[in-house]
Amino acid sequence: MESSSATQTTARIQERLPLLRRRARMVQAVRAFFEGRGYLEVETPYAVPAPGEEVHLRCFRTVLKRPDGTDEVRYLHTSPEFAMKRLVAATGQPLFQLARVWRNGERSATHMPEFTMLEWYRPGAGLSSLMDETEDLLRRVLPPRLSHGDVMLELDRPFERLTMQEAFARHVGVDLLASAGDADRLAREAGVVLREGESWEDLFFRLLLERIEPHIGRERPTFLTHWPAEQAALAKRDPADPRVALRFELYAAGLELANAFEELTDPQEQRQRFETDRARRMQITPEQDWPLDEAFLEALADMPPTSGIALGFDRLVMLATGAPRLEEILWLS
């Protein structure tokens, strides 16, 4: 006799099956899109010695048992970024991957500790051409118009392209870059009270979350571009304005969908940035201690000029189906 738990699982899957079939079709459409553009699909290891240098992400830890009886600590990666860049450096080819990634301590309507990330890297592409390609992908896998929550999104219109400086001027009423590093000035000009211990970066993200994100990507998707250089540890600085980095995030119908860089290829500068981020991470979560990814840093010297992007595939499926929670478009959770 089938247990009540198994019966409930079967019922939930059957209820979600139309959404899950749509998910499967979108996987096929994504692969067709990239294969049609000459991309090579790759697979990289999930359990790695160094999962990344993000300051605020928490990782899953495991132990590799070798046949000789020795152990090695590994981590489930938070992104396949380092490994994929090593492959770009080795091949010079455009690459994509639908990868499972893990971020511990995250769970909400739009976050899960395990999820699917679509990442792709295109040698020779700049940030503008990567935005063009991302628009093309969304139009391939999503309908021209869709509703999600209280938003009616039109994808048959050109996506908005908005610099971070423009966004803060429009929605916060401040000159963001003029205040860089001065939390008191940013708080004063934004008309908010600086919280105890709140840094300029903390306030920047608070204003982004409260004042900007609710107003962008609502009628059409928005690329939020040219982030302050301190918020783009793996991106090149803009030669026209070194205060900002060549980075964008994509927002649509209240969802943050993607994060992209014109990739930094200077191994010495990248090492310095990693060491800075590592010192900050050790202050917050000292148990998250692993060596720098030396194989990645060594490969950077051979990587051609490249732009890369990480897109939350599960959130893309949410948009396509109108599902209000990630759990509704996952086979099991």
XYZ file of C-alpha atoms in Angstrom:
333
model
C 0.000 0.000 0.000
C 1.318 3.430 -0.925
C 2.141 5.606 2.099
C 0.295 8.841 2.703
C 3.532 10.760 2.110
C 4.055 9.079 -1.272
C 0.408 9.708 -2.160
C 0.789 13.395 -1.356
C 3.991 13.602 -3.418
C 2.279 11.952 -6.376
C -0.667 14.345 -6.096
C 1.588 17.397 -5.940
C 3.596 16.310 -8.973
C 0.451 15.532 -10.963
C -0.943 18.953 -10.063
C 2.225 20.686 -11.244
C 2.782 18.509 -14.298
C 1.676 21.148 -16.862
C 4.208 23.574 -15.394
C 6.909 20.910 -15.324
C 6.267 20.008 -18.959
C 6.678 23.694 -19.802
C 9.966 23.649 -17.918
C 11.183 20.691 -19.984
C 10.273 22.470 -23.225
C 12.187 25.541 -22.081
C 15.302 23.440 -21.445
C 15.052 22.188 -25.023
C 14.524 25.737 -26.326
C 17.543 27.058 -24.434
C 19.778 24.329 -25.831
C 18.490 24.949 -29.362
C 19.110 28.692 -28.989
C 22.756 28.315 -27.995
C 23.564 25.464 -30.346
C 22.133 27.571 -33.173
C 24.592 30.315 -32.266
C 27.636 28.074 -32.229
C 27.928 27.580 -28.478
C 29.319 24.382 -27.020
C 27.516 22.891 -24.026
C 29.896 21.915 -21.210
C 29.717 20.244 -17.815
C 32.007 21.214 -14.962
C 32.534 19.648 -11.504
C 30.022 20.483 -8.798
C 32.202 19.576 -5.784
C 35.256 21.844 -5.931
C 38.149 22.896 -3.661
C 37.281 26.613 -3.945
C 33.592 27.444 -4.526
C 34.046 31.177 -5.106
C 34.982 34.361 -3.305
C 31.530 35.919 -2.792
C 31.457 37.699 0.543
C 27.871 36.939 1.553
C 27.142 33.511 0.044
C 27.265 30.461 2.313
C 28.476 27.155 0.897
C 27.741 23.475 1.452
C 30.796 21.569 2.673
C 31.604 17.932 1.991
C 34.632 15.623 2.221
C 36.212 13.690 -0.638
C 37.478 10.266 0.454
C 40.453 9.118 -1.640
C 41.257 5.429 -2.266
C 44.484 5.820 -0.262
C 42.458 6.786 2.823
C 43.235 10.499 2.791
C 40.552 13.190 2.842
C 40.099 16.468 1.001
C 37.519 19.114 1.821
C 35.312 20.061 -1.123
C 32.427 22.522 -1.505
C 29.355 22.441 -3.715
C 29.895 25.347 -6.054
C 27.732 28.476 -5.942
C 28.361 28.992 -9.671
C 30.319 27.215 -12.431
C 31.962 30.555 -13.283
C 35.582 29.799 -12.423
C 35.572 26.442 -14.186
C 33.835 27.789 -17.289
C 36.316 30.632 -17.618
C 39.145 28.112 -17.467
C 37.487 26.304 -20.389
C 37.095 29.555 -22.331
C 40.798 30.231 -21.767
C 41.673 26.738 -22.995
C 39.371 26.657 -26.031
C 38.578 30.236 -27.031
C 35.038 29.030 -27.781
C 31.637 30.338 -26.668
C 30.312 27.996 -23.976
C 27.081 27.461 -22.051
C 25.952 25.260 -19.182
C 22.715 24.458 -17.368
C 24.293 23.779 -13.981
C 22.972 22.802 -10.584
C 24.331 25.226 -7.974
C 24.059 25.436 -4.185
C 23.784 28.346 -1.754
C 23.226 27.425 1.862
C 20.758 29.235 4.087
C 18.586 30.549 1.236
C 14.893 29.720 0.950
C 11.951 31.934 -0.012
C 9.421 32.299 -2.801
C 12.301 33.128 -5.182
C 15.268 31.411 -3.484
C 16.182 27.770 -2.974
C 19.367 26.254 -1.528
C 19.721 24.148 -4.716
C 18.719 25.526 -8.108
C 19.557 25.628 -11.818
C 21.813 28.329 -13.208
C 22.162 29.000 -16.921
C 25.601 30.452 -17.574
C 27.176 31.383 -20.864
C 30.425 33.042 -21.946
C 31.112 34.612 -25.322
C 34.660 35.591 -26.323
C 34.828 38.882 -28.190
C 31.471 40.113 -26.903
C 31.034 43.411 -25.095
C 28.356 44.222 -22.560
C 26.038 45.740 -25.172
C 26.135 42.713 -27.470
C 25.588 40.424 -24.473
C 22.450 42.419 -23.629
C 21.295 42.014 -27.228
C 21.815 38.256 -27.006
C 20.006 38.044 -23.672
C 17.017 39.884 -25.155
C 16.978 37.421 -28.040
C 17.036 34.462 -25.643
C 14.114 35.736 -23.565
C 12.058 36.380 -26.673
C 12.795 32.830 -27.829
C 11.629 31.115 -24.625
C 8.932 33.514 -23.337
C 5.692 34.782 -24.899
C 5.607 38.366 -26.244
C 3.442 39.442 -23.308
C 3.010 37.802 -19.953
C 1.605 38.559 -16.534
C 3.378 37.790 -13.305
C 1.836 38.918 -10.052
C 0.470 42.406 -10.646
C 2.779 43.078 -13.600
C 2.003 42.864 -17.316
C 5.344 42.517 -19.050
C 5.871 43.301 -22.738
C 8.828 41.484 -24.233
C 8.177 42.598 -27.801
C 9.415 46.095 -26.850
C 13.125 46.924 -26.582
C 14.350 46.201 -23.059
C 15.203 49.238 -20.932
C 18.903 49.951 -20.380
C 19.502 52.049 -17.277
C 22.828 52.851 -15.618
C 23.040 52.620 -11.846
C 23.871 56.322 -11.744
C 20.702 57.116 -13.716
C 18.611 54.806 -11.535
C 19.740 56.496 -8.299
C 19.155 59.941 -9.802
C 15.648 58.972 -10.959
C 14.374 56.979 -7.998
C 16.487 58.145 -5.038
C 17.352 61.682 -6.118
C 21.091 61.437 -5.445
C 24.385 61.571 -7.320
C 25.484 58.059 -6.401
C 29.052 58.149 -7.662
C 29.794 61.527 -6.077
C 28.958 60.000 -2.696
C 31.054 56.847 -3.168
C 32.510 55.699 0.142
C 30.753 58.456 2.121
C 27.816 56.790 3.877
C 26.850 59.970 5.767
C 26.560 61.955 2.535
C 24.567 59.271 0.759
C 22.152 58.984 3.704
C 21.745 62.752 3.966
C 21.090 63.228 0.253
C 18.715 60.234 0.139
C 16.782 61.539 3.144
C 17.287 58.426 5.292
C 18.769 57.765 8.703
C 22.043 55.870 8.620
C 21.695 52.747 10.738
C 24.225 51.853 13.389
C 27.252 50.246 11.744
C 25.815 50.711 8.240
C 28.515 51.185 5.602
C 28.185 52.987 2.281
C 27.859 49.605 0.576
C 25.151 48.502 3.024
C 23.196 51.696 2.399
C 23.693 51.377 -1.355
C 22.027 47.947 -1.322
C 19.257 49.121 1.040
C 18.353 51.964 -1.314
C 18.613 49.667 -4.326
C 16.221 47.192 -2.704
C 13.744 49.716 -1.329
C 13.753 52.573 -3.829
C 14.850 51.170 -7.185
C 14.055 47.474 -7.630
C 10.273 47.934 -7.032
C 10.113 50.365 -9.976
C 12.183 48.718 -12.697
C 11.413 45.839 -15.058
C 7.660 46.265 -14.657
C 6.421 47.147 -18.153
C 9.428 45.703 -19.959
C 12.600 44.027 -18.678
C 15.332 46.373 -17.448
C 19.102 45.998 -17.707
C 20.613 47.855 -14.725
C 24.160 48.610 -15.881
C 27.496 50.155 -14.850
C 27.604 49.262 -11.178
C 29.977 50.950 -8.717
C 33.349 49.270 -9.177
C 33.338 47.883 -5.627
C 30.239 45.795 -6.453
C 31.794 43.902 -9.368
C 34.693 41.785 -8.158
C 35.097 39.847 -11.419
C 34.285 42.606 -13.933
C 36.465 45.071 -15.791
C 36.321 48.711 -14.850
C 34.831 50.991 -17.483
C 37.734 52.683 -19.331
C 35.513 55.759 -19.761
C 34.803 55.995 -16.017
C 36.869 53.794 -13.671
C 34.418 54.513 -10.837
C 32.089 51.948 -12.406
C 32.422 48.381 -13.595
C 31.142 46.814 -16.801
C 28.365 44.858 -15.129
C 24.616 44.547 -15.576
C 21.764 42.826 -13.808
C 18.481 42.005 -15.533
C 15.133 42.601 -13.813
C 11.718 41.502 -15.053
C 8.352 41.589 -13.283
C 9.889 41.970 -9.855
C 12.444 39.194 -10.369
C 16.201 39.612 -10.521
C 16.973 37.266 -13.417
C 20.625 37.614 -14.355
C 24.024 39.047 -13.491
C 26.653 39.718 -16.167
C 30.191 41.066 -16.570
C 32.707 42.061 -19.140
C 35.190 39.721 -17.553
C 38.335 40.869 -15.819
C 41.295 39.039 -17.380
C 44.171 40.542 -15.379
C 45.261 37.802 -12.918
C 47.142 40.193 -10.617
C 44.223 42.579 -10.236
C 41.849 39.638 -9.812
C 44.039 38.189 -7.046
C 44.026 41.532 -5.214
C 40.232 41.723 -5.441
C 39.873 38.144 -4.199
C 42.124 38.849 -1.228
C 40.028 41.905 -0.340
C 36.805 39.920 -0.577
C 38.328 37.031 1.344
C 39.288 39.331 4.243
C 35.729 40.655 4.413
C 34.264 37.130 4.253
C 36.491 35.975 7.102
C 35.062 38.741 9.275
C 31.491 37.611 8.569
C 31.797 33.806 8.310
C 35.295 32.742 9.417
C 34.371 29.063 9.051
C 34.160 29.548 5.263
C 37.892 29.277 4.695
C 39.403 27.784 1.566
C 42.437 28.525 -0.626
C 42.263 30.809 -3.620
C 41.505 29.052 -6.897
C 45.020 29.156 -8.320
C 44.047 27.201 -11.445
C 41.479 29.882 -12.275
C 43.902 32.741 -11.647
C 46.554 31.083 -13.799
C 44.075 30.592 -16.661
C 43.003 34.248 -16.691
C 46.178 35.288 -18.476
C 45.111 33.146 -21.467
C 41.446 34.143 -21.517
C 40.456 36.331 -24.486
C 38.246 39.406 -23.956
C 34.948 37.814 -22.932
C 31.551 38.674 -21.529
C 29.674 36.214 -19.359
C 26.304 35.957 -17.672
C 24.578 33.867 -15.016
C 20.796 33.611 -15.375
C 18.472 31.961 -12.864
C 16.738 29.372 -15.028
C 14.117 28.508 -12.406
C 13.055 32.154 -12.200
C 12.804 32.245 -15.986
C 10.396 29.307 -15.770
C 8.432 31.190 -13.101
C 7.997 34.044 -15.565
C 6.925 31.743 -18.375
C 4.341 29.912 -16.268
C 3.158 32.679 -13.945
C 4.047 30.515 -10.926
C 4.315 32.648 -7.769
C 6.841 30.353 -6.040
C 9.903 28.458 -7.209
C 8.637 25.272 -5.586
C 5.804 25.103 -8.117
C 8.158 24.655 -11.088
C 10.555 22.160 -9.461
C 10.099 18.408 -9.887
C 10.908 17.814 -6.210
C 11.940 20.207 -3.462
